[in-house]
CSV table of C-alpha atoms in Angstrom, one decimal:
chain,number,residue,atom,x,y,z
A,380,MET,CA,-163.9,-122.1,43.6
A,381,LEU,CA,-163.4,-118.8,45.2
A,382,ALA,CA,-162.0,-116.0,42.9
A,383,LYS,CA,-158.2,-115.2,43.4
A,384,ARG,CA,-157.8,-111.7,44.4
A,385,ILE,CA,-155.5,-109.0,43.2
A,386,ILE,CA,-154.3,-106.6,45.9
A,387,PRO,CA,-152.1,-103.6,45.3
A,388,CYS,CA,-150.1,-102.6,48.4
A,389,LEU,CA,-149.3,-98.9,49.4
A,390,ASP,CA,-146.2,-98.8,51.7
A,391,ILE,CA,-146.4,-95.4,53.2
A,392,LYS,CA,-143.5,-93.2,54.7
A,393,ASP,CA,-144.3,-89.8,55.9
A,394,GLY,CA,-147.7,-89.6,54.2
A,395,ARG,CA,-146.4,-90.8,50.7
A,396,THR,CA,-146.5,-94.0,48.9
A,397,VAL,CA,-142.8,-95.4,48.6
A,398,LYS,CA,-141.3,-98.5,47.0
A,399,GLY,CA,-137.9,-100.1,47.1
A,400,VAL,CA,-136.0,-103.4,46.6
A,401,ASN,CA,-135.4,-105.9,49.4
A,402,PHE,CA,-137.0,-103.3,51.9
A,403,VAL,CA,-134.2,-100.6,51.1
A,404,ASN,CA,-133.7,-97.9,48.5
A,405,LEU,CA,-137.2,-96.2,48.8
A,406,ARG,CA,-138.5,-94.1,46.1
A,407,ASP,CA,-141.6,-91.8,46.0
A,408,ALA,CA,-144.7,-93.4,44.2
A,409,GLY,CA,-147.5,-90.8,44.8
A,410,ASP,CA,-150.2,-90.0,47.1
A,411,PRO,CA,-151.6,-93.1,48.7
A,412,VAL,CA,-155.2,-91.9,48.9
A,413,GLU,CA,-155.1,-90.9,44.9
A,414,LEU,CA,-153.4,-94.2,44.1
A,415,GLY,CA,-155.9,-96.1,46.3
A,416,ALA,CA,-158.8,-94.5,44.4
A,417,LEU,CA,-157.2,-95.1,41.0
A,418,TYR,CA,-156.9,-98.8,41.8
A,419,SER,CA,-160.3,-99.0,43.0
A,420,GLU,CA,-161.6,-97.6,39.6
A,421,LYS,CA,-159.3,-100.0,37.8
A,422,GLY,CA,-160.6,-103.4,39.4
A,423,ALA,CA,-158.4,-104.0,42.4
A,424,ASP,CA,-160.1,-106.5,44.6
A,425,GLU,CA,-158.8,-105.0,47.8
A,426,LEU,CA,-156.0,-102.6,48.9
A,427,VAL,CA,-153.4,-102.9,51.6
A,428,PHE,CA,-151.9,-99.7,53.3
A,429,LEU,CA,-148.9,-100.2,55.5
A,430,ASP,CA,-147.1,-97.4,57.3
A,431,ILE,CA,-143.5,-99.0,56.9
A,432,THR,CA,-142.0,-96.8,59.5
A,433,ALA,CA,-144.7,-96.7,62.1
A,434,THR,CA,-143.3,-99.5,64.4
A,435,HIS,CA,-139.6,-98.4,63.8
A,436,GLU,CA,-140.4,-94.7,64.9
A,437,LYS,CA,-142.6,-95.6,67.5
A,438,ARG,CA,-145.6,-93.9,65.8
A,439,LYS,CA,-149.2,-95.1,65.7
A,440,THR,CA,-150.9,-95.6,62.3
A,441,LEU,CA,-152.8,-92.5,61.5
A,442,ALA,CA,-156.5,-92.6,61.9
A,443,GLU,CA,-156.8,-89.5,59.7
A,444,LEU,CA,-155.3,-91.6,56.9
A,445,ALA,CA,-157.8,-94.4,57.3
A,446,SER,CA,-160.5,-91.8,57.2
A,447,ARG,CA,-159.3,-90.2,54.0
A,448,ILE,CA,-158.9,-93.6,52.4
A,449,ALA,CA,-162.3,-94.7,53.3
A,450,HIS,CA,-164.0,-91.7,52.1
A,451,HIS,CA,-162.4,-92.3,48.5
A,452,LEU,CA,-162.6,-96.0,48.1
A,453,SER,CA,-165.5,-98.5,47.2
A,454,ILE,CA,-163.6,-101.7,47.9
A,455,PRO,CA,-162.2,-103.3,51.2
A,456,PHE,CA,-158.9,-102.1,52.6
A,457,THR,CA,-156.6,-103.2,55.3
A,458,ILE,CA,-154.3,-100.8,57.2
A,459,GLY,CA,-151.4,-101.5,59.3
A,460,GLY,CA,-148.2,-100.1,60.9
A,461,GLY,CA,-147.6,-99.6,64.7
A,462,ILE,CA,-150.8,-101.3,65.8
A,463,LYS,CA,-150.2,-102.5,69.4
A,464,SER,CA,-153.5,-102.7,71.0
A,465,VAL,CA,-157.2,-103.3,70.9
A,466,ALA,CA,-157.5,-99.4,71.3
A,467,ASP,CA,-155.4,-98.8,68.3
A,468,VAL,CA,-157.7,-101.0,66.1
A,469,GLU,CA,-160.9,-99.4,67.5
A,470,VAL,CA,-159.7,-96.0,66.3
A,471,LEU,CA,-159.0,-97.6,62.8
A,472,LEU,CA,-162.5,-99.3,62.7
A,473,GLU,CA,-164.1,-96.2,63.5
A,474,SER,CA,-162.2,-94.4,60.9
A,475,GLY,CA,-163.4,-96.8,58.2
A,476,ALA,CA,-160.9,-99.5,57.9
A,477,ASP,CA,-162.3,-103.0,56.8
A,478,LYS,CA,-159.3,-104.9,58.4
A,479,CYS,CA,-156.1,-104.4,60.4
A,480,SER,CA,-152.7,-105.7,59.9
A,481,VAL,CA,-150.4,-106.6,62.7
A,482,ASN,CA,-146.7,-107.5,62.4
A,483,SER,CA,-144.0,-106.8,64.9
A,484,ALA,CA,-146.2,-106.1,68.0
A,485,ALA,CA,-147.9,-109.6,67.4
A,486,VAL,CA,-144.5,-111.4,67.5
A,487,ARG,CA,-143.4,-109.6,70.6
A,488,ARG,CA,-146.7,-110.3,72.2
A,489,PRO,CA,-148.7,-113.1,70.4
A,490,GLU,CA,-151.6,-112.5,72.8
A,491,LEU,CA,-152.4,-109.5,70.8
A,492,ILE,CA,-153.7,-111.7,67.9
A,493,THR,CA,-156.1,-113.4,70.5
A,494,GLU,CA,-157.3,-110.2,72.0
A,495,LEU,CA,-158.0,-108.7,68.5
A,496,ALA,CA,-159.7,-111.7,67.3
A,497,GLN,CA,-162.0,-112.0,70.4
A,498,ASN,CA,-162.9,-108.3,70.2
A,499,PHE,CA,-163.4,-107.6,66.6
A,500,GLY,CA,-163.7,-111.1,65.1
A,501,SER,CA,-161.0,-113.2,63.1
A,502,GLN,CA,-162.1,-111.7,59.8
A,503,PHE,CA,-160.7,-108.2,60.8
A,504,VAL,CA,-157.3,-109.6,61.7
A,505,VAL,CA,-154.5,-109.8,59.0
A,506,LEU,CA,-151.2,-111.2,60.2
A,507,ALA,CA,-148.3,-109.7,58.2
A,508,VAL,CA,-145.3,-111.8,58.2
A,509,ASP,CA,-141.9,-110.6,56.6
A,510,ALA,CA,-139.4,-113.5,56.3
A,511,LYS,CA,-136.0,-114.2,54.9
A,512,TYR,CA,-134.2,-117.6,54.1
A,513,ILE,CA,-131.3,-118.0,56.5
A,514,ASP,CA,-129.2,-121.0,56.8
A,515,GLY,CA,-131.8,-123.4,55.6
A,516,GLU,CA,-134.8,-121.8,57.5
A,517,TRP,CA,-137.4,-119.2,56.8
A,518,ILE,CA,-136.9,-116.7,59.7
A,519,VAL,CA,-139.3,-113.8,60.8
A,520,HIS,CA,-138.1,-110.4,60.7
A,521,LEU,CA,-139.5,-107.3,62.6
A,522,ASN,CA,-139.6,-103.6,62.4
A,523,GLY,CA,-139.9,-103.4,58.5
A,524,GLY,CA,-137.5,-106.1,58.0
A,525,ARG,CA,-134.7,-104.6,60.0
A,526,LEU,CA,-134.7,-107.0,63.0
A,527,PRO,CA,-134.3,-110.7,62.6
A,528,THR,CA,-135.7,-113.1,65.3
A,529,GLU,CA,-135.5,-116.6,66.3
A,530,VAL,CA,-138.9,-117.3,65.2
A,531,ARG,CA,-139.5,-119.7,62.2
A,532,LEU,CA,-142.1,-118.7,59.6
A,533,LEU,CA,-144.2,-122.0,59.6
A,534,ASP,CA,-144.3,-122.2,63.4
A,535,TRP,CA,-145.4,-118.4,63.6
A,536,VAL,CA,-148.2,-118.6,61.1
A,537,LYS,CA,-149.7,-121.9,62.5
A,538,GLU,CA,-149.7,-120.2,65.9
A,539,ALA,CA,-151.4,-117.1,64.5
A,540,GLU,CA,-154.2,-119.1,63.0
A,541,ASP,CA,-154.6,-121.0,66.3
A,542,ARG,CA,-154.7,-117.6,68.0
A,543,GLY,CA,-157.7,-116.3,65.7
A,544,ALA,CA,-155.8,-114.6,62.8
A,545,GLY,CA,-158.1,-114.4,59.9
A,546,GLU,CA,-155.6,-114.2,57.0
A,547,ILE,CA,-151.8,-114.4,56.6
A,548,LEU,CA,-150.1,-111.7,54.4
A,549,PHE,CA,-146.6,-113.4,53.6
A,550,THR,CA,-143.8,-111.3,52.3
A,551,SER,CA,-140.5,-112.9,51.1
A,552,MET,CA,-137.8,-110.3,51.8
A,553,ASP,CA,-135.6,-112.0,49.5
A,554,HIS,CA,-138.1,-111.5,46.6
A,555,ASP,CA,-139.3,-108.1,47.6
A,556,GLY,CA,-139.0,-105.6,44.7
A,557,THR,CA,-136.9,-107.9,42.5
A,558,LYS,CA,-139.7,-108.6,40.0
A,559,ASN,CA,-138.3,-112.2,39.5
A,560,GLY,CA,-141.4,-114.0,40.7
A,561,PHE,CA,-142.9,-114.9,44.0
A,562,ALA,CA,-141.4,-117.3,46.5
A,563,ASN,CA,-143.8,-120.0,45.4
A,564,GLU,CA,-142.4,-123.0,47.2
A,565,ILE,CA,-142.5,-121.7,50.7
A,566,THR,CA,-145.9,-119.9,50.0
A,567,ALA,CA,-147.2,-123.4,49.1
A,568,LYS,CA,-146.1,-124.7,52.4
A,569,VAL,CA,-147.8,-121.9,54.2
A,570,SER,CA,-151.0,-122.4,52.2
A,571,GLU,CA,-151.0,-126.1,52.9
A,572,LEU,CA,-150.3,-125.6,56.7
A,573,VAL,CA,-153.2,-123.2,57.4
A,574,SER,CA,-156.7,-123.3,56.5
A,575,ILE,CA,-157.1,-119.4,56.5
A,576,PRO,CA,-156.5,-117.4,53.3
A,577,VAL,CA,-152.8,-116.6,52.3
A,578,ILE,CA,-151.8,-113.3,50.5
A,579,ALA,CA,-148.4,-113.9,48.8
A,580,SER,CA,-146.4,-110.8,48.5
A,581,GLY,CA,-142.8,-109.9,47.1
A,582,GLY,CA,-141.4,-110.6,43.7
A,583,ALA,CA,-144.1,-109.8,41.2
A,584,GLY,CA,-142.8,-108.7,37.9
A,585,GLU,CA,-144.7,-110.3,35.1
A,586,MET,CA,-148.3,-111.5,34.7
A,587,SER,CA,-147.2,-115.2,34.6
A,588,HIS,CA,-145.9,-114.7,38.1
A,589,PHE,CA,-149.4,-114.4,39.5
A,590,TYR,CA,-150.6,-117.4,37.5
A,591,ASP,CA,-147.4,-119.2,39.2
A,592,VAL,CA,-148.2,-118.1,42.8
A,593,PHE,CA,-151.9,-119.1,42.4
A,594,THR,CA,-151.1,-122.5,41.0
A,595,GLU,CA,-147.7,-123.6,42.3
A,596,GLY,CA,-147.9,-121.4,45.4
A,597,LYS,CA,-151.5,-122.1,46.3
A,598,ALA,CA,-152.1,-118.5,47.2
A,599,ASP,CA,-155.5,-117.0,47.5
A,600,ALA,CA,-154.4,-113.6,46.6
A,601,GLY,CA,-151.4,-111.9,45.0
A,602,LEU,CA,-150.0,-108.6,46.2
A,603,ALA,CA,-147.8,-106.2,44.4
A,604,ALA,CA,-146.6,-102.7,44.4
A,605,SER,CA,-144.2,-101.2,42.1
A,606,ILE,CA,-145.6,-102.8,38.9
A,607,PHE,CA,-148.9,-101.2,39.6
A,608,HIS,CA,-147.6,-97.8,41.1
A,609,PHE,CA,-145.4,-97.1,38.1
A,610,ARG,CA,-147.8,-98.5,35.4
A,611,GLU,CA,-145.9,-101.3,34.4
A,612,MET,CA,-148.9,-103.4,34.6
A,613,GLU,CA,-152.7,-102.7,34.4
A,614,ILE,CA,-155.0,-104.4,36.8
A,615,GLY,CA,-157.6,-105.1,34.1
A,616,ASP,CA,-155.1,-106.6,31.8
A,617,LEU,CA,-153.7,-108.8,34.4
A,618,LYS,CA,-157.2,-110.1,35.3
A,619,GLY,CA,-157.8,-110.8,31.6
A,620,TYR,CA,-154.6,-112.9,31.3
A,621,LEU,CA,-155.4,-114.9,34.4
A,622,GLN,CA,-159.0,-115.5,33.1
A,623,GLU,CA,-157.5,-116.8,29.8
A,624,GLN,CA,-155.3,-119.2,31.7
A,625,GLY,CA,-158.2,-120.7,33.7
A,626,ILE,CA,-157.8,-118.8,36.9
A,627,VAL,CA,-161.1,-117.5,38.4
A,628,VAL,CA,-160.9,-113.9,39.1
A,629,ARG,CA,-163.6,-111.0,39.5
A,630,MET,CA,-163.8,-109.0,36.2
């Protein structure tokens, strides 16, 4: 059995790590490179860095940030925000990123996933999906959750896999920052539908929430932000708890 991964996520705005609730009311959580280095030391399996304003403000992800992160980290990291082309990804690769995350641009032009997979390999392509439950359907949202679409979550993740995405990072906007637990029911549906790894995001508040998303939600990895940023939970303690519960993790 593959080990379940614990992944801190650092949402970046104007060069600083921020965290909010349901994608709004952001507060400062520190320097992303310093936080990333700390999580690396404390046993995180991977890190995700997302420039949450890159698409909305029509900016590209800064290669300089990727370079700084790579210089200070010894674990794999994914970076995303404003990626629209093969050229954008080439810059990130050269700067030391292990994977790239695409979101809004891929929904607007799904061929982007195909192009990235063909140029760099599926293992490098992470599809980030922000979705909200509306009128009985999970609907994909763009631009950091600001813009609803007509795209259904399950249809989109399946198409993304068919186009060559190597991993799905699914965030429930309804659960984001609430600390009430992950969206386990829909996460399980996503996990059952695709054969590529699924990272669950949105709602972590207690150690038991990770156990639930790995069992009920059938996720391959659990991602969280504020509980790690504000020292409400230590990664080592979380992994110890999960191991006691019979979940395979890297210690």
